mmCIF file of C-alpha atoms in Angstrom:
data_model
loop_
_atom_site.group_PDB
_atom_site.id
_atom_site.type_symbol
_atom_site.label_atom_id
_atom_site.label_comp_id
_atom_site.label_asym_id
_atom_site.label_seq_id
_atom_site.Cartn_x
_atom_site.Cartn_y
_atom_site.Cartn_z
ATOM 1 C CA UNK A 161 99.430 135.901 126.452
ATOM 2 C CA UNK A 162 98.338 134.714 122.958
ATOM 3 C CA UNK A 163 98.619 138.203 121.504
ATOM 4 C CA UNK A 164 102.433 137.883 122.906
ATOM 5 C CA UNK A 165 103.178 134.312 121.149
ATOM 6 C CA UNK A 166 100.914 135.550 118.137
ATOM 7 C CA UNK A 167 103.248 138.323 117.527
ATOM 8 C CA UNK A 168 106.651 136.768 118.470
ATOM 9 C CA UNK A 169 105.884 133.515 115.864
ATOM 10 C CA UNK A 170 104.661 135.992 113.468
ATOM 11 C CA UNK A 171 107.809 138.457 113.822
ATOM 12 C CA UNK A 172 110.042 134.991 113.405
ATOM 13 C CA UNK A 173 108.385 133.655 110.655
ATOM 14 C CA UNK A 174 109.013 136.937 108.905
ATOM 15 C CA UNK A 175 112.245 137.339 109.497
ATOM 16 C CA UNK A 176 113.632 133.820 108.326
ATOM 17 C CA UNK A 177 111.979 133.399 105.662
ATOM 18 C CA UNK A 178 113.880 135.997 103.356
ATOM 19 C CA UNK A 179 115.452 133.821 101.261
ATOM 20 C CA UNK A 180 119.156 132.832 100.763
ATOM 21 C CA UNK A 181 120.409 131.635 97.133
ATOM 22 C CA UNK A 182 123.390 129.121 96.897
ATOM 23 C CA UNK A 183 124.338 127.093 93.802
ATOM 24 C CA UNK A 184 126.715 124.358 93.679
ATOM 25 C CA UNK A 185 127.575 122.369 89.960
ATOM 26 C CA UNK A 186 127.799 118.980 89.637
ATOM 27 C CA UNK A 187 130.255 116.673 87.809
ATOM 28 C CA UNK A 188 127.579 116.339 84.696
ATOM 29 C CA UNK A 189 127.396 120.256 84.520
ATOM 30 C CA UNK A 190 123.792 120.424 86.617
ATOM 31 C CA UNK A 191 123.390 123.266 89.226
ATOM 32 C CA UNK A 192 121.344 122.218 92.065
ATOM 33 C CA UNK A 193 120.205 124.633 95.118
ATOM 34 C CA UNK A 194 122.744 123.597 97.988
ATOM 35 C CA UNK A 195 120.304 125.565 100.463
ATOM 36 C CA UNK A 196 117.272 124.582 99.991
ATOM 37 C CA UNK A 197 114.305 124.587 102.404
ATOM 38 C CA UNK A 198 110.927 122.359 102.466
ATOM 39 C CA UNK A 199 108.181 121.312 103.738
ATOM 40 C CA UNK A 200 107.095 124.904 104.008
ATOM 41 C CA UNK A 201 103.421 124.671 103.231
ATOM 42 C CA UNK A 202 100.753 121.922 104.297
ATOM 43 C CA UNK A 203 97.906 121.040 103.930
ATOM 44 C CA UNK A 204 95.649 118.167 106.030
ATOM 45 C CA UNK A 205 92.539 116.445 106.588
ATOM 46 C CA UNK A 206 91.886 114.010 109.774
ATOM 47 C CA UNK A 207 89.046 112.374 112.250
ATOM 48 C CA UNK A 208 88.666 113.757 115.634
ATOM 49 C CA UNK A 209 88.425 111.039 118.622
ATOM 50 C CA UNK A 210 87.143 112.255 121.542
ATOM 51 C CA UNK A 211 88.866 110.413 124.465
ATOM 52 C CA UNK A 212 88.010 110.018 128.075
ATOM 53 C CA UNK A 213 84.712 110.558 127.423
ATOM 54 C CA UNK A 214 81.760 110.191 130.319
ATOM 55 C CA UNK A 215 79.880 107.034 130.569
ATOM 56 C CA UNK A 216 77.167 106.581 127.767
ATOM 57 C CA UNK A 217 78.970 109.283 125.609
ATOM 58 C CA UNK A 218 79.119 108.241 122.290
ATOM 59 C CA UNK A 219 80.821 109.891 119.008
ATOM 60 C CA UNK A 220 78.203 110.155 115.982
ATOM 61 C CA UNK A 221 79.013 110.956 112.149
ATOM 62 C CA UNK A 222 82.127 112.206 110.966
ATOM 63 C CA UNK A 223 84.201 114.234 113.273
ATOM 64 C CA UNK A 224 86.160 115.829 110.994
ATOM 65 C CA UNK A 225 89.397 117.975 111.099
ATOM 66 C CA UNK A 226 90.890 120.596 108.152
ATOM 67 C CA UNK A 227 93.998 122.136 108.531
ATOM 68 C CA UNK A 228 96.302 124.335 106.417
ATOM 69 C CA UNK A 229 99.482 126.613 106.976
ATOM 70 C CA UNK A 230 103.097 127.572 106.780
ATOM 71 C CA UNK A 231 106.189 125.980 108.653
ATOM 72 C CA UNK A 232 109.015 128.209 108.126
ATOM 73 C CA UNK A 233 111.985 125.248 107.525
ATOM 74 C CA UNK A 234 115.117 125.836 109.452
ATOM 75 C CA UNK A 235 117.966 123.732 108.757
ATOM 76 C CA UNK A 236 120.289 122.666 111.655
ATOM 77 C CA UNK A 237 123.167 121.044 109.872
ATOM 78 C CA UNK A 238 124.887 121.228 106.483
ATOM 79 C CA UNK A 239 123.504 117.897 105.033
ATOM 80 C CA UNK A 240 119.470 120.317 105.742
ATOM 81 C CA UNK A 241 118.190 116.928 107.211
ATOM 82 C CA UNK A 242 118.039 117.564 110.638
ATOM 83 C CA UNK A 243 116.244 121.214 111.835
ATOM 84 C CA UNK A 244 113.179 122.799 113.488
ATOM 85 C CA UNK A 245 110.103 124.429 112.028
ATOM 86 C CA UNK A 246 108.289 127.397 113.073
ATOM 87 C CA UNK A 247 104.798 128.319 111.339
ATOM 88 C CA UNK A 248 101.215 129.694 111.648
ATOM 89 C CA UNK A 249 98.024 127.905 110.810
ATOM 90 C CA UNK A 250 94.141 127.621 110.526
ATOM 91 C CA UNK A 251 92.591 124.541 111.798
ATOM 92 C CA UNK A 252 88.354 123.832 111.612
ATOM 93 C CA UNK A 253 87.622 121.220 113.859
ATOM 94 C CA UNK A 254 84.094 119.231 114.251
ATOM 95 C CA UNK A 255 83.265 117.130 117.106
ATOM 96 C CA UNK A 256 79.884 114.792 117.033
ATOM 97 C CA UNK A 257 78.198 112.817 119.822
ATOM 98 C CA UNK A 258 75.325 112.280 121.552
ATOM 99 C CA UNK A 259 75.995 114.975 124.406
ATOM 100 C CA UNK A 260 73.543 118.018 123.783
ATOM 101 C CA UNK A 261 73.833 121.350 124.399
ATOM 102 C CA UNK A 262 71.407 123.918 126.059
ATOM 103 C CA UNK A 263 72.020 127.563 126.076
ATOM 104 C CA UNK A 264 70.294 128.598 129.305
ATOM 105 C CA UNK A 265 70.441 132.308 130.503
ATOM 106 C CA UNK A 266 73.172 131.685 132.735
ATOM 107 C CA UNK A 267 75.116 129.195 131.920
ATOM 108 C CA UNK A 268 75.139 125.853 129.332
ATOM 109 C CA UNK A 269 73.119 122.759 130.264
ATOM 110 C CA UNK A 270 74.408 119.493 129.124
ATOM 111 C CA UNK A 271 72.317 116.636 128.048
ATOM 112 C CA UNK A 272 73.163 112.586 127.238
ATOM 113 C CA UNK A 273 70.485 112.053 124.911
ATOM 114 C CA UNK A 274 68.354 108.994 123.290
ATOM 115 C CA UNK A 275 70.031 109.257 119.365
ATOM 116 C CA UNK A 276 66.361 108.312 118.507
ATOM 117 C CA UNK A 277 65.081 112.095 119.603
ATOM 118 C CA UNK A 278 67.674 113.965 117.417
ATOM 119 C CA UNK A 279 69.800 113.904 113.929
ATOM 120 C CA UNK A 280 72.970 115.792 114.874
ATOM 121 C CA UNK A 281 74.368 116.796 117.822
ATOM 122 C CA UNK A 282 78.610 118.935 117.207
ATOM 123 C CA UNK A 283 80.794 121.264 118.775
ATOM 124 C CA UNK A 284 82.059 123.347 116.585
ATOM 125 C CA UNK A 285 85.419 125.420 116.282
ATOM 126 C CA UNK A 286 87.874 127.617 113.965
ATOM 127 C CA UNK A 287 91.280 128.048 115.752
ATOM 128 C CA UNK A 288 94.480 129.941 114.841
ATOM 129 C CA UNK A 289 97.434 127.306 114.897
ATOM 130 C CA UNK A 290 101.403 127.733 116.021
ATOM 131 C CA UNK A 291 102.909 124.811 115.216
ATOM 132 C CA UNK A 292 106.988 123.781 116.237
ATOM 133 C CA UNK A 293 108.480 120.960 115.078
ATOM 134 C CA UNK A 294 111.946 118.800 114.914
ATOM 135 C CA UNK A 295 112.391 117.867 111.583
ATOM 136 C CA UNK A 296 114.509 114.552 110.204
ATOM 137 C CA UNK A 297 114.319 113.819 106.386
ATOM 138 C CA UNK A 298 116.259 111.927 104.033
ATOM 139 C CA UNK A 299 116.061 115.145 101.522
ATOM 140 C CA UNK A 300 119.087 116.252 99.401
ATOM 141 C CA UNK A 301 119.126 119.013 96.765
ATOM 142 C CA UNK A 302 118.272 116.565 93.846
ATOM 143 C CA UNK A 303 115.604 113.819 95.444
ATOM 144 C CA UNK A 304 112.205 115.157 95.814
ATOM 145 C CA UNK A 305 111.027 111.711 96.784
ATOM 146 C CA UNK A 306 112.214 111.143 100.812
ATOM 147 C CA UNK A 307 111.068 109.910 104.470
ATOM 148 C CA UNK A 308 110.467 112.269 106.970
ATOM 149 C CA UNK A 309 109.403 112.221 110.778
ATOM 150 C CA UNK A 310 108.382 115.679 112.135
ATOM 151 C CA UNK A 311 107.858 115.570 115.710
ATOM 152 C CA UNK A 312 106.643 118.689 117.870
ATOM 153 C CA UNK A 313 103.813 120.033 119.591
ATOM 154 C CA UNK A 314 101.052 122.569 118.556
ATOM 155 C CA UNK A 315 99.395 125.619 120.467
ATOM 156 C CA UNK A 316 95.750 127.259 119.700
ATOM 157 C CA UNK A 317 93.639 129.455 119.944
ATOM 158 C CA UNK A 318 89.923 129.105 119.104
ATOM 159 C CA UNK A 319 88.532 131.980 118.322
ATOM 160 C CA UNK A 320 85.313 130.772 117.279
ATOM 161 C CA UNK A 321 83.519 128.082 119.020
ATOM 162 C CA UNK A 322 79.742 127.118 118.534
ATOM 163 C CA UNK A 323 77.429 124.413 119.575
ATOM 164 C CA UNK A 324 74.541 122.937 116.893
ATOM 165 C CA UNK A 325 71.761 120.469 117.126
ATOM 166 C CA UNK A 326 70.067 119.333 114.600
ATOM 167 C CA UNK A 327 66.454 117.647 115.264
ATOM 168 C CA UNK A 328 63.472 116.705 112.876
ATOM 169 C CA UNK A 329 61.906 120.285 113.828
ATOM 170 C CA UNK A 330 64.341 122.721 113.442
ATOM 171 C CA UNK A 331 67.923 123.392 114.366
ATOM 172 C CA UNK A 332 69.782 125.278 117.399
ATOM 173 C CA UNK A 333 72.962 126.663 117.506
ATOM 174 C CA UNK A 334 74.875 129.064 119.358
ATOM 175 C CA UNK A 335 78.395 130.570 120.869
ATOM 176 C CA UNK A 336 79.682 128.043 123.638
ATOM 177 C CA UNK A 337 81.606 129.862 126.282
ATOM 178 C CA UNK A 338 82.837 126.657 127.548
ATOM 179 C CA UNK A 339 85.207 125.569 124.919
ATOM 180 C CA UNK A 340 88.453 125.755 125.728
ATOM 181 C CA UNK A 341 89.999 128.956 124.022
ATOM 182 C CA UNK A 342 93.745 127.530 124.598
ATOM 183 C CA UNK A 343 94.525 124.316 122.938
ATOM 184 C CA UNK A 344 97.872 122.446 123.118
ATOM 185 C CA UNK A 345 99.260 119.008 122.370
ATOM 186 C CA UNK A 346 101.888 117.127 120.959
ATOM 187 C CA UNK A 347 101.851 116.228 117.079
ATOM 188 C CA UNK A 348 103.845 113.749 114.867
ATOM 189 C CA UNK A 349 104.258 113.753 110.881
ATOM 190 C CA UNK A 350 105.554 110.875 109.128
ATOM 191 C CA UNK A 351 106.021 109.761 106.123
ATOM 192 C CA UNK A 352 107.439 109.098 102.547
ATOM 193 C CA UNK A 353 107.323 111.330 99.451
ATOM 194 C CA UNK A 354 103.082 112.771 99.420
ATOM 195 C CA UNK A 355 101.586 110.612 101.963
ATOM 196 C CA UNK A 356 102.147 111.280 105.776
ATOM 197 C CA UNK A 357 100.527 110.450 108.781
ATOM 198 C CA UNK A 358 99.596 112.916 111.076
ATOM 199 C CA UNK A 359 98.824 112.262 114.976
ATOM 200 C CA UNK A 360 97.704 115.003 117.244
ATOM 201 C CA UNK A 361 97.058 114.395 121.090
ATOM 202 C CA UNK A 362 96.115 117.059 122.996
ATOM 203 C CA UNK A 363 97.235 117.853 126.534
ATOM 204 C CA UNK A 364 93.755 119.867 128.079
ATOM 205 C CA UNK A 365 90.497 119.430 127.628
ATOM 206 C CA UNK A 366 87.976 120.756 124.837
ATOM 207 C CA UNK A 367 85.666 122.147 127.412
ATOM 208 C CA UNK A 368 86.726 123.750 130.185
ATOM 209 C CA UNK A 369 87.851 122.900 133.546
ATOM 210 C CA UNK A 370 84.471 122.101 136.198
ATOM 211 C CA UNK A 371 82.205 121.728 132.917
ATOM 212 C CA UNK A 372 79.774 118.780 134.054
ATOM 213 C CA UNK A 373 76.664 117.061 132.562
ATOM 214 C CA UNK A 374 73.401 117.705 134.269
ATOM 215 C CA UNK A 375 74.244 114.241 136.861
ATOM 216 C CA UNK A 376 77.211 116.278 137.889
ATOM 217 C CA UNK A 377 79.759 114.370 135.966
ATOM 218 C CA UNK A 378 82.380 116.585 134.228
ATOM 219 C CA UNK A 379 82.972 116.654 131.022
ATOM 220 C CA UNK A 380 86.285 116.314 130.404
ATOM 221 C CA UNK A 381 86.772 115.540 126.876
ATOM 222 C CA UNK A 382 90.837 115.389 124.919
ATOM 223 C CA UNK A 383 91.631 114.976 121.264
ATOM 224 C CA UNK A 384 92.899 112.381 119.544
ATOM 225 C CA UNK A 385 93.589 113.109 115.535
ATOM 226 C CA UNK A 386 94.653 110.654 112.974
ATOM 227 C CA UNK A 387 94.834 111.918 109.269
ATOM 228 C CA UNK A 388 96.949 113.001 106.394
ATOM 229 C CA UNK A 389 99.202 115.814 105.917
ATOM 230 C CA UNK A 390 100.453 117.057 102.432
ATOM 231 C CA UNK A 391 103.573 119.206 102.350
ATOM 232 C CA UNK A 392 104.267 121.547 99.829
ATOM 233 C CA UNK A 393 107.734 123.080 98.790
#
């Protein structure tokens, strides 16, 4: 299935973005780009809140998010305020707490654990990123300074996911096959001229469905992501 959308956003992206040159002059003489496109690169940074957690979970240090990628614009009108976007990303994620994880030969054992017995405790993962979005700006062809509100929702896939602890003798770390390899949620940009907020929810879990701590209580952890984005062109 992801090899399908992979392809298919990849094949669209391609295909709009050869680009279209249109001039129009202005009363003063000035030429100015009367189709013009952006917002097609970004770049963002944000903290990870892990919600509906189990009782006595707690986050720890800085769960951290780093995201970058292309949005192919696509204006819907002729004023190119209103229109969709259609890109391909790369998104590190970092997720800290005090829930620890056991590789056992079967499966993965997980632990609520005194913070006094260990430094660092993360889930870990690197995901390729298909963001959509419906795009409103106040953009013309000669402001570079304008609000926007993106709204949309995002679909990945994590194709590396690892678990780490970090104690005062040594450090663990491994592959987790319980992290979710889909991830999906809904996402909203806004902003004026180089700041934006960016808001991420997602709609399944990190881990996946019947993963349970040792007392038999599952695990069943969602993203929330507040940060910055920084579009480019």
């Amino acid at each position: 299935m992801f090899r399908i959308i992979f392809r298919l956003g990849l094949g669209a992206a391609m295909l709009l973005s050869v680009p279209v040159f249109s001039q129009v002059t202005l009363s003063d003489g000035q030429q100015v780009d009367d189709r013009y496109l952006e917002d097609q690169f970004y770049i963002g940074v944000g903290y990870n809140v892990l919600v509906d957690k189990p009782d006595n979970v707690a986050q720890r240090n800085l769960s951290y998010n780093l995201q970058v990628g292309f949005i192919k614009d696509i204006p819907l009108n002729r004023k190119r305020n209103f229109g969709i976007g259609l890109g391909l990303g790369y998104a590190i994620n970092s997720y800290y707490s005090n829930l620890m994880a056991t590789e056992e030969a079967v499966a993965v054992l997980y632990e609520i654990v005194d913070e006094s017995n260990f430094n660092r405790s993360k889930l870990a993962t690197h995901a390729i990123e298909l963001p959509f979005e419906l795009r409103w700006r106040t953009s013309n062809a000669e402001d570079y300074k304008f609000w926007r509100i993106y709204a949309g929702a995002r679909l990945g896939y994590v194709f590396s996911g690892r678990s780490k602890l970090v104690t005062e003798t040594g450090n663990t770390t491994f592959s987790n096959p319980d992290i979710e390899k889909f991830q999906y949620g809904l996402t909203l940009n806004f902003g004026y001229n180089t700041w934006n907020i960016h808001a991420y929810y997602g709609l399944n879990t990190l881990l996946k469905e019947g993963t349970t701590i040792e007392a038999g209580n599952p695990i069943d952890f969602r993203v929330l992501r507040i940060g910055l984005i920084f579009y480019i062109l």
